[in-house]
Coordinates of C-alpha atoms in Angstrom, one line a residue:
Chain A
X93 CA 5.7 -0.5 -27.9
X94 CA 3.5 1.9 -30.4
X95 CA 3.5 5.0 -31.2
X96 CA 0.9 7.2 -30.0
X97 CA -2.0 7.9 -32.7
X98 CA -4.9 9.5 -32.9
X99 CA -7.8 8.6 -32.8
X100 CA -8.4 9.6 -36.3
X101 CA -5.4 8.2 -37.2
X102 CA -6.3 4.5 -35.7
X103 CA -6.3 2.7 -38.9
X104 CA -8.7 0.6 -36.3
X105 CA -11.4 3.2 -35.8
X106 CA -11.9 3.0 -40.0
X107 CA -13.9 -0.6 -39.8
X108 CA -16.9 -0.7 -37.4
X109 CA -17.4 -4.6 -38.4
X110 CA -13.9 -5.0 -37.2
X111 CA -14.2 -2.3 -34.1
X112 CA -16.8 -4.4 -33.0
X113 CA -15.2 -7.7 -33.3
X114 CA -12.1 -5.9 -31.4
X115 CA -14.4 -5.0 -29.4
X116 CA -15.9 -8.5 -28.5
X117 CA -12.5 -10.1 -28.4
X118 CA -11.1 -7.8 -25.6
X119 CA -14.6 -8.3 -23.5
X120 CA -14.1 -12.2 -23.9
X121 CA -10.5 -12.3 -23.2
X122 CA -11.0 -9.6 -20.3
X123 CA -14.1 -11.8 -18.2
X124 CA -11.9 -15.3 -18.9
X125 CA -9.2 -13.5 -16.6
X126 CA -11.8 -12.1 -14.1
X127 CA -13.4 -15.6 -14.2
X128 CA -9.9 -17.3 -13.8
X129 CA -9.3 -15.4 -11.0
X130 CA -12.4 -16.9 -9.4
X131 CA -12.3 -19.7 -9.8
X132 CA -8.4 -20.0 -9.0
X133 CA -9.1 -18.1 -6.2
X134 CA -12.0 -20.9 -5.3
X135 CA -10.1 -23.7 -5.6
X136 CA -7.2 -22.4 -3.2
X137 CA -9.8 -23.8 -0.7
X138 CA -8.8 -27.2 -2.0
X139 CA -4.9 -26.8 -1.3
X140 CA -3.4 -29.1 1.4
X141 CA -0.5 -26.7 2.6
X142 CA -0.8 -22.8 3.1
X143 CA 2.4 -22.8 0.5
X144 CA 0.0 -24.4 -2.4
X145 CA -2.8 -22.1 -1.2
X146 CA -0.6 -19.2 -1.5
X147 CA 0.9 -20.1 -4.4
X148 CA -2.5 -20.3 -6.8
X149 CA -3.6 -17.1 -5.0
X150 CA -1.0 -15.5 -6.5
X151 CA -2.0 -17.2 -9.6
X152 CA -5.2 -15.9 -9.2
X153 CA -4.2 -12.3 -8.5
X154 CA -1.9 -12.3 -11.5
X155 CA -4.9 -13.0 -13.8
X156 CA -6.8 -10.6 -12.6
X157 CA -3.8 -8.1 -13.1
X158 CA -4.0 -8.0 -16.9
X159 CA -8.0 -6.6 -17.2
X160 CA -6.9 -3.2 -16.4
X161 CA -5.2 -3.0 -19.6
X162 CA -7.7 -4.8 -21.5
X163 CA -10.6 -2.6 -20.3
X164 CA -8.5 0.7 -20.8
X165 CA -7.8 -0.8 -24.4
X166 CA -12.2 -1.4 -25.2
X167 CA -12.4 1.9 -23.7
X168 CA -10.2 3.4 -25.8
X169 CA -12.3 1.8 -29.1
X170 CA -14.9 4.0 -27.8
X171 CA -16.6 1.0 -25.8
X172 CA -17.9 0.2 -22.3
X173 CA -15.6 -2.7 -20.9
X174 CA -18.6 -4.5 -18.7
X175 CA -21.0 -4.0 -21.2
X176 CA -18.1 -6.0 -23.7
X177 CA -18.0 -8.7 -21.0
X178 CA -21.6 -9.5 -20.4
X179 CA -22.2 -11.4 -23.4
X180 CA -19.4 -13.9 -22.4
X181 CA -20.4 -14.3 -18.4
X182 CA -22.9 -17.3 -19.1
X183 CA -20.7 -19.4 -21.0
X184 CA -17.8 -18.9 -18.6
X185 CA -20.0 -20.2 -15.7
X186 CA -21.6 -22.7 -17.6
X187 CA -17.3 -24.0 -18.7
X188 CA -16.9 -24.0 -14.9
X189 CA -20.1 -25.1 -13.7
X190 CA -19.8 -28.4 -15.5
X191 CA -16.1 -28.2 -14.9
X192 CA -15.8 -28.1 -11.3
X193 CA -13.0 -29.9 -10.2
X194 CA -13.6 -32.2 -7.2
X195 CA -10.1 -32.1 -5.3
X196 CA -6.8 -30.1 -5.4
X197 CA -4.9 -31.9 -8.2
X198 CA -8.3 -31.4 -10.7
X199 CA -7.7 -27.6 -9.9
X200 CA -4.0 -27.7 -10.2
X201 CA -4.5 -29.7 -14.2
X202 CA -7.6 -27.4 -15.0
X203 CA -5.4 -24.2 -14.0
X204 CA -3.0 -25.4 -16.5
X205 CA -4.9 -27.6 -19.0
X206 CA -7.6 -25.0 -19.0
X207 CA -5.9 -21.9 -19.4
X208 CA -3.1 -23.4 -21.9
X209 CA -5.7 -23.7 -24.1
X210 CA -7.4 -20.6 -23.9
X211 CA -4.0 -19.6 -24.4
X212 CA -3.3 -20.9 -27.6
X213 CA -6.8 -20.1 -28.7
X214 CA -5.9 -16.6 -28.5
X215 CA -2.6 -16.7 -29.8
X216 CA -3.8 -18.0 -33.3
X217 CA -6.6 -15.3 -33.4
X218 CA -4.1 -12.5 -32.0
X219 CA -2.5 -12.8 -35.7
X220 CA -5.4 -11.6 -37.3
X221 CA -5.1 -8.5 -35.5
X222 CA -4.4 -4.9 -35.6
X223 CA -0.3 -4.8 -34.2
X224 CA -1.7 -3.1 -30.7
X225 CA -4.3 -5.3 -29.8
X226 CA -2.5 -8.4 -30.7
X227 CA 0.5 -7.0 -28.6
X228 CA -2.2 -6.6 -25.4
X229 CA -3.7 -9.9 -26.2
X230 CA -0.5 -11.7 -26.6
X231 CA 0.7 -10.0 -23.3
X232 CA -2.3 -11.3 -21.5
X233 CA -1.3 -15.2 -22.1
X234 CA 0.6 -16.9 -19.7
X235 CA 4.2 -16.9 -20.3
X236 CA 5.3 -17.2 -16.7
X237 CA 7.3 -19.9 -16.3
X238 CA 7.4 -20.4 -12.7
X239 CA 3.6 -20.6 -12.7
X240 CA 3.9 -24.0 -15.2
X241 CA 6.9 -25.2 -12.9
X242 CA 4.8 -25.4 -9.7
X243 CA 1.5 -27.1 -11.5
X244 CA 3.6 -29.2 -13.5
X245 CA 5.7 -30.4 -10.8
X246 CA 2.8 -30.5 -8.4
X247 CA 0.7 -32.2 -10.3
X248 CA 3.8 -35.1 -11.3
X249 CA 4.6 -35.4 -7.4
X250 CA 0.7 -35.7 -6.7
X251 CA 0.6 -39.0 -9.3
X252 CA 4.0 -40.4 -8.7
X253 CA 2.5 -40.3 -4.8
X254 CA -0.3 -42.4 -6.0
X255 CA -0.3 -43.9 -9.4
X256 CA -4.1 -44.7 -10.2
X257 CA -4.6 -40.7 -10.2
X258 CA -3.0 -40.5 -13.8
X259 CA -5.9 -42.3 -15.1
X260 CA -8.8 -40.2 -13.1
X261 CA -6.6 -37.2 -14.5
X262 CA -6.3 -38.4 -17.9
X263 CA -10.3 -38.5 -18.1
X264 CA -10.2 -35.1 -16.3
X265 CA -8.1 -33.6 -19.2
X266 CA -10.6 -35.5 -21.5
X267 CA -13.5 -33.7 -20.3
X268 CA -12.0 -30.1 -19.7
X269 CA -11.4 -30.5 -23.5
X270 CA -14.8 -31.1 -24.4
X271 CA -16.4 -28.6 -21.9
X272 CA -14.3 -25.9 -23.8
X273 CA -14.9 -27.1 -27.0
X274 CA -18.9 -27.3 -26.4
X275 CA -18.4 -23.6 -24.7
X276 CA -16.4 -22.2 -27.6
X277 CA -18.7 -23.6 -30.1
X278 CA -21.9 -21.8 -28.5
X279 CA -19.6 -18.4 -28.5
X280 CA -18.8 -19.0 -32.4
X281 CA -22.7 -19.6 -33.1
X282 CA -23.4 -16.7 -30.7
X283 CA -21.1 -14.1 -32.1
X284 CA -20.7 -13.3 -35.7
X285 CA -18.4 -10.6 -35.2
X286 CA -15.3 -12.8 -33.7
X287 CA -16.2 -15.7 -36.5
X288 CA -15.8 -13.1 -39.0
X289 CA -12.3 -12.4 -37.2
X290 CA -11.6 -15.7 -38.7
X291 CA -12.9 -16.1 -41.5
X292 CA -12.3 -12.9 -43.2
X293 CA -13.4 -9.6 -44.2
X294 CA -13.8 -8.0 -47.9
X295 CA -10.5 -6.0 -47.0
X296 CA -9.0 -8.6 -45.0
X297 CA -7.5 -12.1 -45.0
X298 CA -9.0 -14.8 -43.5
X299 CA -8.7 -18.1 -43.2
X300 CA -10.7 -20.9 -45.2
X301 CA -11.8 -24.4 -44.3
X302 CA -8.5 -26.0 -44.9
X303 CA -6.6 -23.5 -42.4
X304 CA -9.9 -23.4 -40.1
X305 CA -9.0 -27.0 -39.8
X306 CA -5.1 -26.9 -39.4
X307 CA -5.7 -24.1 -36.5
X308 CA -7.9 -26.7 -35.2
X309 CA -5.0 -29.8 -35.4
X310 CA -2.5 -27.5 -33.9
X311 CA -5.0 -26.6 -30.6
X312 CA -5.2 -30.5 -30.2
X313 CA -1.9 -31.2 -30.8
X314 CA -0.9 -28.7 -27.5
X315 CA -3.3 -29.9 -25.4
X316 CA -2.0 -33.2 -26.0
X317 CA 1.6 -32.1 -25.6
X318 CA 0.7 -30.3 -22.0
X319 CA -1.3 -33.6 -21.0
X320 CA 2.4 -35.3 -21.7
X321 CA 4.1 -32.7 -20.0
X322 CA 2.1 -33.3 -16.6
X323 CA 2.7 -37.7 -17.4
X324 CA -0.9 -38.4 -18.8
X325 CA -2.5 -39.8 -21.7
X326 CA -5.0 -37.3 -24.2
Chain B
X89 CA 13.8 4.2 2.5
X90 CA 16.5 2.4 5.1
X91 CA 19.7 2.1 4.0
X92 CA 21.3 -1.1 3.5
X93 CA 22.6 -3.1 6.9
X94 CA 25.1 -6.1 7.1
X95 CA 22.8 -8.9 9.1
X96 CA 25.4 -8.2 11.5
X97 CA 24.8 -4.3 12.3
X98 CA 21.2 -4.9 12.1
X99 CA 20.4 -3.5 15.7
X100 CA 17.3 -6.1 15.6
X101 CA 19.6 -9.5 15.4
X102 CA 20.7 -8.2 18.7
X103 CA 17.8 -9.4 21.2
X104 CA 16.5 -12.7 19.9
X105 CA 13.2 -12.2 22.2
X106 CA 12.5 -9.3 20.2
X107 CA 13.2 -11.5 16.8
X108 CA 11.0 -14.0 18.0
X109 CA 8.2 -10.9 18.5
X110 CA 8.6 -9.7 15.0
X111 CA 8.5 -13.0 13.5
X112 CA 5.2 -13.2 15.1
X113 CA 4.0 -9.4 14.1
X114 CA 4.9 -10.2 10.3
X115 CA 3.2 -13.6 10.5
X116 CA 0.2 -12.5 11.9
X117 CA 0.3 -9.7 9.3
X118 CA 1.0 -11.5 6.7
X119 CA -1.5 -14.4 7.4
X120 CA -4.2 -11.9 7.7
X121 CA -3.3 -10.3 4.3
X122 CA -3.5 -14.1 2.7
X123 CA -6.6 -14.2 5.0
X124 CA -8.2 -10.9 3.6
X125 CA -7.8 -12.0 0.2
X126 CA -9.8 -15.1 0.4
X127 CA -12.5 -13.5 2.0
X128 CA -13.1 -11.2 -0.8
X129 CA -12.5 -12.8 -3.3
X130 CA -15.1 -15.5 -1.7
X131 CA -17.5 -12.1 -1.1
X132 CA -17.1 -11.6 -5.0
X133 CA -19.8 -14.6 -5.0
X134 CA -22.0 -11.8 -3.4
X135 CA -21.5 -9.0 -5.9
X136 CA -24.8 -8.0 -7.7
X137 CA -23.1 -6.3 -10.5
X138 CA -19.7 -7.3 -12.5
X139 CA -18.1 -3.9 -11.9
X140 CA -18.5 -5.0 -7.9
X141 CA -17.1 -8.2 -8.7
X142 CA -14.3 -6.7 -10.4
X143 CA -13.9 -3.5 -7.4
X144 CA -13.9 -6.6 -4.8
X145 CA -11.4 -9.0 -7.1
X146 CA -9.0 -5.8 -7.2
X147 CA -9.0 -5.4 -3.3
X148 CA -8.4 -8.9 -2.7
X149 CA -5.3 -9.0 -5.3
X150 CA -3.7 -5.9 -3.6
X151 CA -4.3 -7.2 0.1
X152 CA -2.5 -10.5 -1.5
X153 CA 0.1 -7.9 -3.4
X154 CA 1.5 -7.1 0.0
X155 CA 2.5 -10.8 1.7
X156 CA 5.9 -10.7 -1.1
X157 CA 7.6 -7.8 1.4
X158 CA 6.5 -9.2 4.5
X159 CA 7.5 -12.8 3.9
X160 CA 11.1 -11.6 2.8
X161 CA 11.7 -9.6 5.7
X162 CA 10.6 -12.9 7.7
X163 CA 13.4 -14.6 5.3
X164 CA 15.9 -11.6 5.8
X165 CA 15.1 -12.6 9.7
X166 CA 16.2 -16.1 9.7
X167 CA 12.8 -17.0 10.1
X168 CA 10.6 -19.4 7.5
X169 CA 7.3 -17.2 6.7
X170 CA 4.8 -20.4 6.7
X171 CA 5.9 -21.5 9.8
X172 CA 5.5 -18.0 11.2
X173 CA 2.1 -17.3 9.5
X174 CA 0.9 -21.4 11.1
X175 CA -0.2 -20.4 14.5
X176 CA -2.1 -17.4 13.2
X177 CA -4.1 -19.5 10.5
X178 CA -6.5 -20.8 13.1
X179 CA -7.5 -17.7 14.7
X180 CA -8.2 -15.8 11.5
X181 CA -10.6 -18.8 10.4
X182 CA -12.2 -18.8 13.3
X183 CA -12.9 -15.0 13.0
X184 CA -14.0 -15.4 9.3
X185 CA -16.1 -18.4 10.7
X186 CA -17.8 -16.6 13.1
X187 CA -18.2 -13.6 10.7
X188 CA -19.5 -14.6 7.3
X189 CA -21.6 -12.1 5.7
X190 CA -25.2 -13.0 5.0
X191 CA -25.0 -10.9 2.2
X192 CA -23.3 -8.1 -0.2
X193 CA -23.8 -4.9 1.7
X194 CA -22.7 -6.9 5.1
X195 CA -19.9 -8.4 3.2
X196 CA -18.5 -4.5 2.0
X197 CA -19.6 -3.2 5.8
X198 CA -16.6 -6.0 6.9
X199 CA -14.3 -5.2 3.9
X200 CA -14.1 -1.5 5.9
X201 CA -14.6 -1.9 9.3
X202 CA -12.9 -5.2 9.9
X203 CA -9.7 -4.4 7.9
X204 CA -9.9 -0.9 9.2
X205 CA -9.3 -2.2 12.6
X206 CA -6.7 -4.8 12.0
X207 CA -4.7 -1.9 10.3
X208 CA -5.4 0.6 13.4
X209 CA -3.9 -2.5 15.7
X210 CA -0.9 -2.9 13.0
X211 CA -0.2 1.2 13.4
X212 CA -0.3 0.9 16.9
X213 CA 2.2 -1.9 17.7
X214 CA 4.1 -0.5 14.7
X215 CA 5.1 2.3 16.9
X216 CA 7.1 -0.5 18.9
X217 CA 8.8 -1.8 16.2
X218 CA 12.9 -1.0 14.6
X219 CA 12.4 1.5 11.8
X220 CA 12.7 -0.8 9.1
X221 CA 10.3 -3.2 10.1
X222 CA 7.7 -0.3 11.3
X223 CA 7.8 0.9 7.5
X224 CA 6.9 -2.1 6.0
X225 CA 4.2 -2.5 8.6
X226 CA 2.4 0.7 7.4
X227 CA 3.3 0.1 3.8
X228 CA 1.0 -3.2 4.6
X229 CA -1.7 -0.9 5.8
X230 CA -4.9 -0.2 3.5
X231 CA -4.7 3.5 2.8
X232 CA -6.1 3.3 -0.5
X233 CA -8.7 6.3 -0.6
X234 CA -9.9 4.5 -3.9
X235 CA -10.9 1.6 -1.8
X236 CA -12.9 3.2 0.9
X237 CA -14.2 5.5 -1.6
X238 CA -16.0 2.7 -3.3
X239 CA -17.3 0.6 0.4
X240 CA -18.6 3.6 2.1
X241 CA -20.2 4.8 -1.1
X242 CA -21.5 1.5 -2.0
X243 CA -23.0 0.9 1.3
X244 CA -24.7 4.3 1.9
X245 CA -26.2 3.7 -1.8
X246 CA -27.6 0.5 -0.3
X247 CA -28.5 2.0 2.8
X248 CA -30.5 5.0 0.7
X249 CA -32.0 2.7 -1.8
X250 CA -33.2 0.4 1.8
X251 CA -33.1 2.3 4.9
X252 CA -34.3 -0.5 7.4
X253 CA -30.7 -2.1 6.4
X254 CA -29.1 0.5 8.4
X255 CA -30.2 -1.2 11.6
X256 CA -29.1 -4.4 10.6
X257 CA -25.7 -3.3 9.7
X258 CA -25.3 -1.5 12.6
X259 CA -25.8 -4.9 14.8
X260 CA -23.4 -6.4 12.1
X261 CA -20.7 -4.0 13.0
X262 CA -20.6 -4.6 16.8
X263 CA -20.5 -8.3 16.2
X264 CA -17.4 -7.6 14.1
X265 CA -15.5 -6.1 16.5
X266 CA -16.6 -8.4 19.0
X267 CA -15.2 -10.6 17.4
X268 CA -12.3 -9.3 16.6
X269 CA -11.6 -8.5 20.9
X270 CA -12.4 -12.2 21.3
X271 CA -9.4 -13.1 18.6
X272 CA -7.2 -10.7 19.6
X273 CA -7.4 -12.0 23.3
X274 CA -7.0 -15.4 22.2
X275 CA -3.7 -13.9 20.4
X276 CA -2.9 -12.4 23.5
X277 CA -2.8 -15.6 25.4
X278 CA -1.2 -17.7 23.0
X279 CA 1.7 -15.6 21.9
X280 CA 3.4 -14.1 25.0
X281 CA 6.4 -12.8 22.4
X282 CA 3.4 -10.4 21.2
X283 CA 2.2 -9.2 24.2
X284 CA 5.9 -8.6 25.2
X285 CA 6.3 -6.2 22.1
X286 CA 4.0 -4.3 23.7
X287 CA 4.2 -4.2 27.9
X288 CA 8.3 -3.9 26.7
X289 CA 11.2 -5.4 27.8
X290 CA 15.0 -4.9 30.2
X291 CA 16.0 -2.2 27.8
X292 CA 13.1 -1.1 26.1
X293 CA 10.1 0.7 26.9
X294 CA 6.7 -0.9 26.3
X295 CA 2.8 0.0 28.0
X296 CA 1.6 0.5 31.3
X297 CA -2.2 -0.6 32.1
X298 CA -2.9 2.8 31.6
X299 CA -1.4 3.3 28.2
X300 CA -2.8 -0.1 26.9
X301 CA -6.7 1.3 28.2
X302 CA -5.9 4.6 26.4
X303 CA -4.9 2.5 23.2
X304 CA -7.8 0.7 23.4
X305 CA -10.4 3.6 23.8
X306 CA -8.5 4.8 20.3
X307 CA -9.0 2.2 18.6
X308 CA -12.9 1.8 19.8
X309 CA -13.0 5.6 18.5
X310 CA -12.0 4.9 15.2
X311 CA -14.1 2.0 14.9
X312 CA -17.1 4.5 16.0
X313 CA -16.0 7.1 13.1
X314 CA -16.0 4.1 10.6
X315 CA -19.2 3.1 11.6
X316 CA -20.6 7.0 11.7
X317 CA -18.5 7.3 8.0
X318 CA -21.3 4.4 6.9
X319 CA -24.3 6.3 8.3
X320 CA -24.3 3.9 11.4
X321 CA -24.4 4.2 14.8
X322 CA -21.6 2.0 16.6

């Protein structure tokens, strides 16, 4: 927990380039939960038992439970929280328009493929933050354990049920990879304010090629590791 | 609160009949909460703005919020809660079937009036039911003023902004509860343990014709004061 500070006292409010990034960060974080609660809550139309159905609603519900503190947080930069999100709508919907999975077990590996990596995406940004947004960002990941458990296990009883999947699958993983590389790639051209997260400010480290580079190894390295975890190739 | 009760003292493990009946109650319940939130978080599709979005996302999370209590009172009943939510599944997709809104505004007119009256039912046969259950009937009921603060305002807006709609949404209403009278009945005839909850038992008191025509013209009432709360006539 912080402290309470004033406004004033926010060392934060000092650096409009960096307010505005903030700013920018919390609306793109923010509509990826709304937009992961839609399309989790979609795809419970692809679950075979009410039990699975239940279970990604729930899912669905618990994404949707960590904007409220996002949005109060924008708000409290002396921003508007929809008006931070609208920016990021198009290329959310355009990740999940070409992403659409076609059956229950592309839904279960893209709620946990997907959101891993947006996961660890914002985990290596979060550490170029002030200590209470990074606190709210890194609160918003998905640490639950039971949540990995079921799409894990479901996804392992779904290919050991009928082997040739874990190839379909693999390609799946494949192409949700490149989808939100293409997507994050169009945000980095579009925004200068979250590059500039990275890359530095006059007062503030950043990171250079080289470490641009390694944060990008790492990414792939996890995504490969969860693509293990669930039995398939990367 | 109740206070705590060996399985043993509990005055309900007593009549197995009136097990069975609550079983039922807290399936049905609970099916129509898992029920309620698919439907708006579908309706989300619908919103024209991203703060409705978000105002319909939130309602469809809470209505899914409240399944947790009422599946482990199922549980605490010997009872599994998917097998008792299994015969209800049918009847509430045939309702949603038959009612899919065309549009936003009809889509909020349903959020109100069609949950409005399965929580009027829910507080009637509550009255029937052991203490413990009847609170966590009416903890399940939607009396969030936040909630119809937002449909009835929304849909007068509309309704200001378009007045012909009025006339459409009135017609939309009746065919909700229409609806709704033909489901119930088909729940009536399927599940004599339900009716029995309410026409009573040996030792305990249920409805007479009369009382059941007096419940019914309450709840028709209430549905007209919904309506009337929307600017429509009923």
């Amino acid at each position: 927990m912080t402290t309470p500070t004033s406004p004033a006292a926010d060392p934060v409010g000092s650096d409009p380039a960096y307010v505005a990034a903030v700013v920018d960060l919390l609306g793109v974080v923010s509509y990826g939960e709304v937009s992961a609660f839609e399309r989790l809550a979609d795809d419970t139309k692809l679950a075979p038992t009410l039990r699975d159905k239940l279970a990604l609603a729930t899912m669905a519900s618990v994404e949707l439970g960590k904007v409220g503190a996002l949005h109060a947080r924008i708000e409290a930069l002396g921003a508007d929280p929809f008006e931070a999100m609208a920016p990021f709508q198009e290329v959310f919907e355009a990740f999940h328009h070409h992403t659409a999975p076609a059956d229950w077990t592309e839904g279960l590996v893209k709620a946990y493929v997907g959101d891993g990596l947006a996961d660890d995406f914002y985990r290596e940004i979060a550490a170029f933050l002030d200590p209470e947004t990074r606190d709210l960002v890194v609160a918003s990941l998905d640490e639950d354990d039971g949540r990995v458990g079921f799409l894990v296990g479901r996804v392992r009883e779904e290919i050991a049920a009928d082997p040739p999947l874990g190839g379909r699958l693999a390609l799946w993983g494949r192409r949700l990879m490149g989808e939100a590389l293409i997507q994050a790639q169009r945000v980095a051209a579009d925004r200068d304010s979250l590059t500039a997260l990275l890359t530095g400010g006059v007062d503030r480290p950043g990171l250079d090629l080289a470490a641009l580079g390694t944060m990008f190894t790492r990414l792939t390295e996890r995504h490969a590791a969860r693509m293990a975890e669930l039995g398939l190739d990367s």
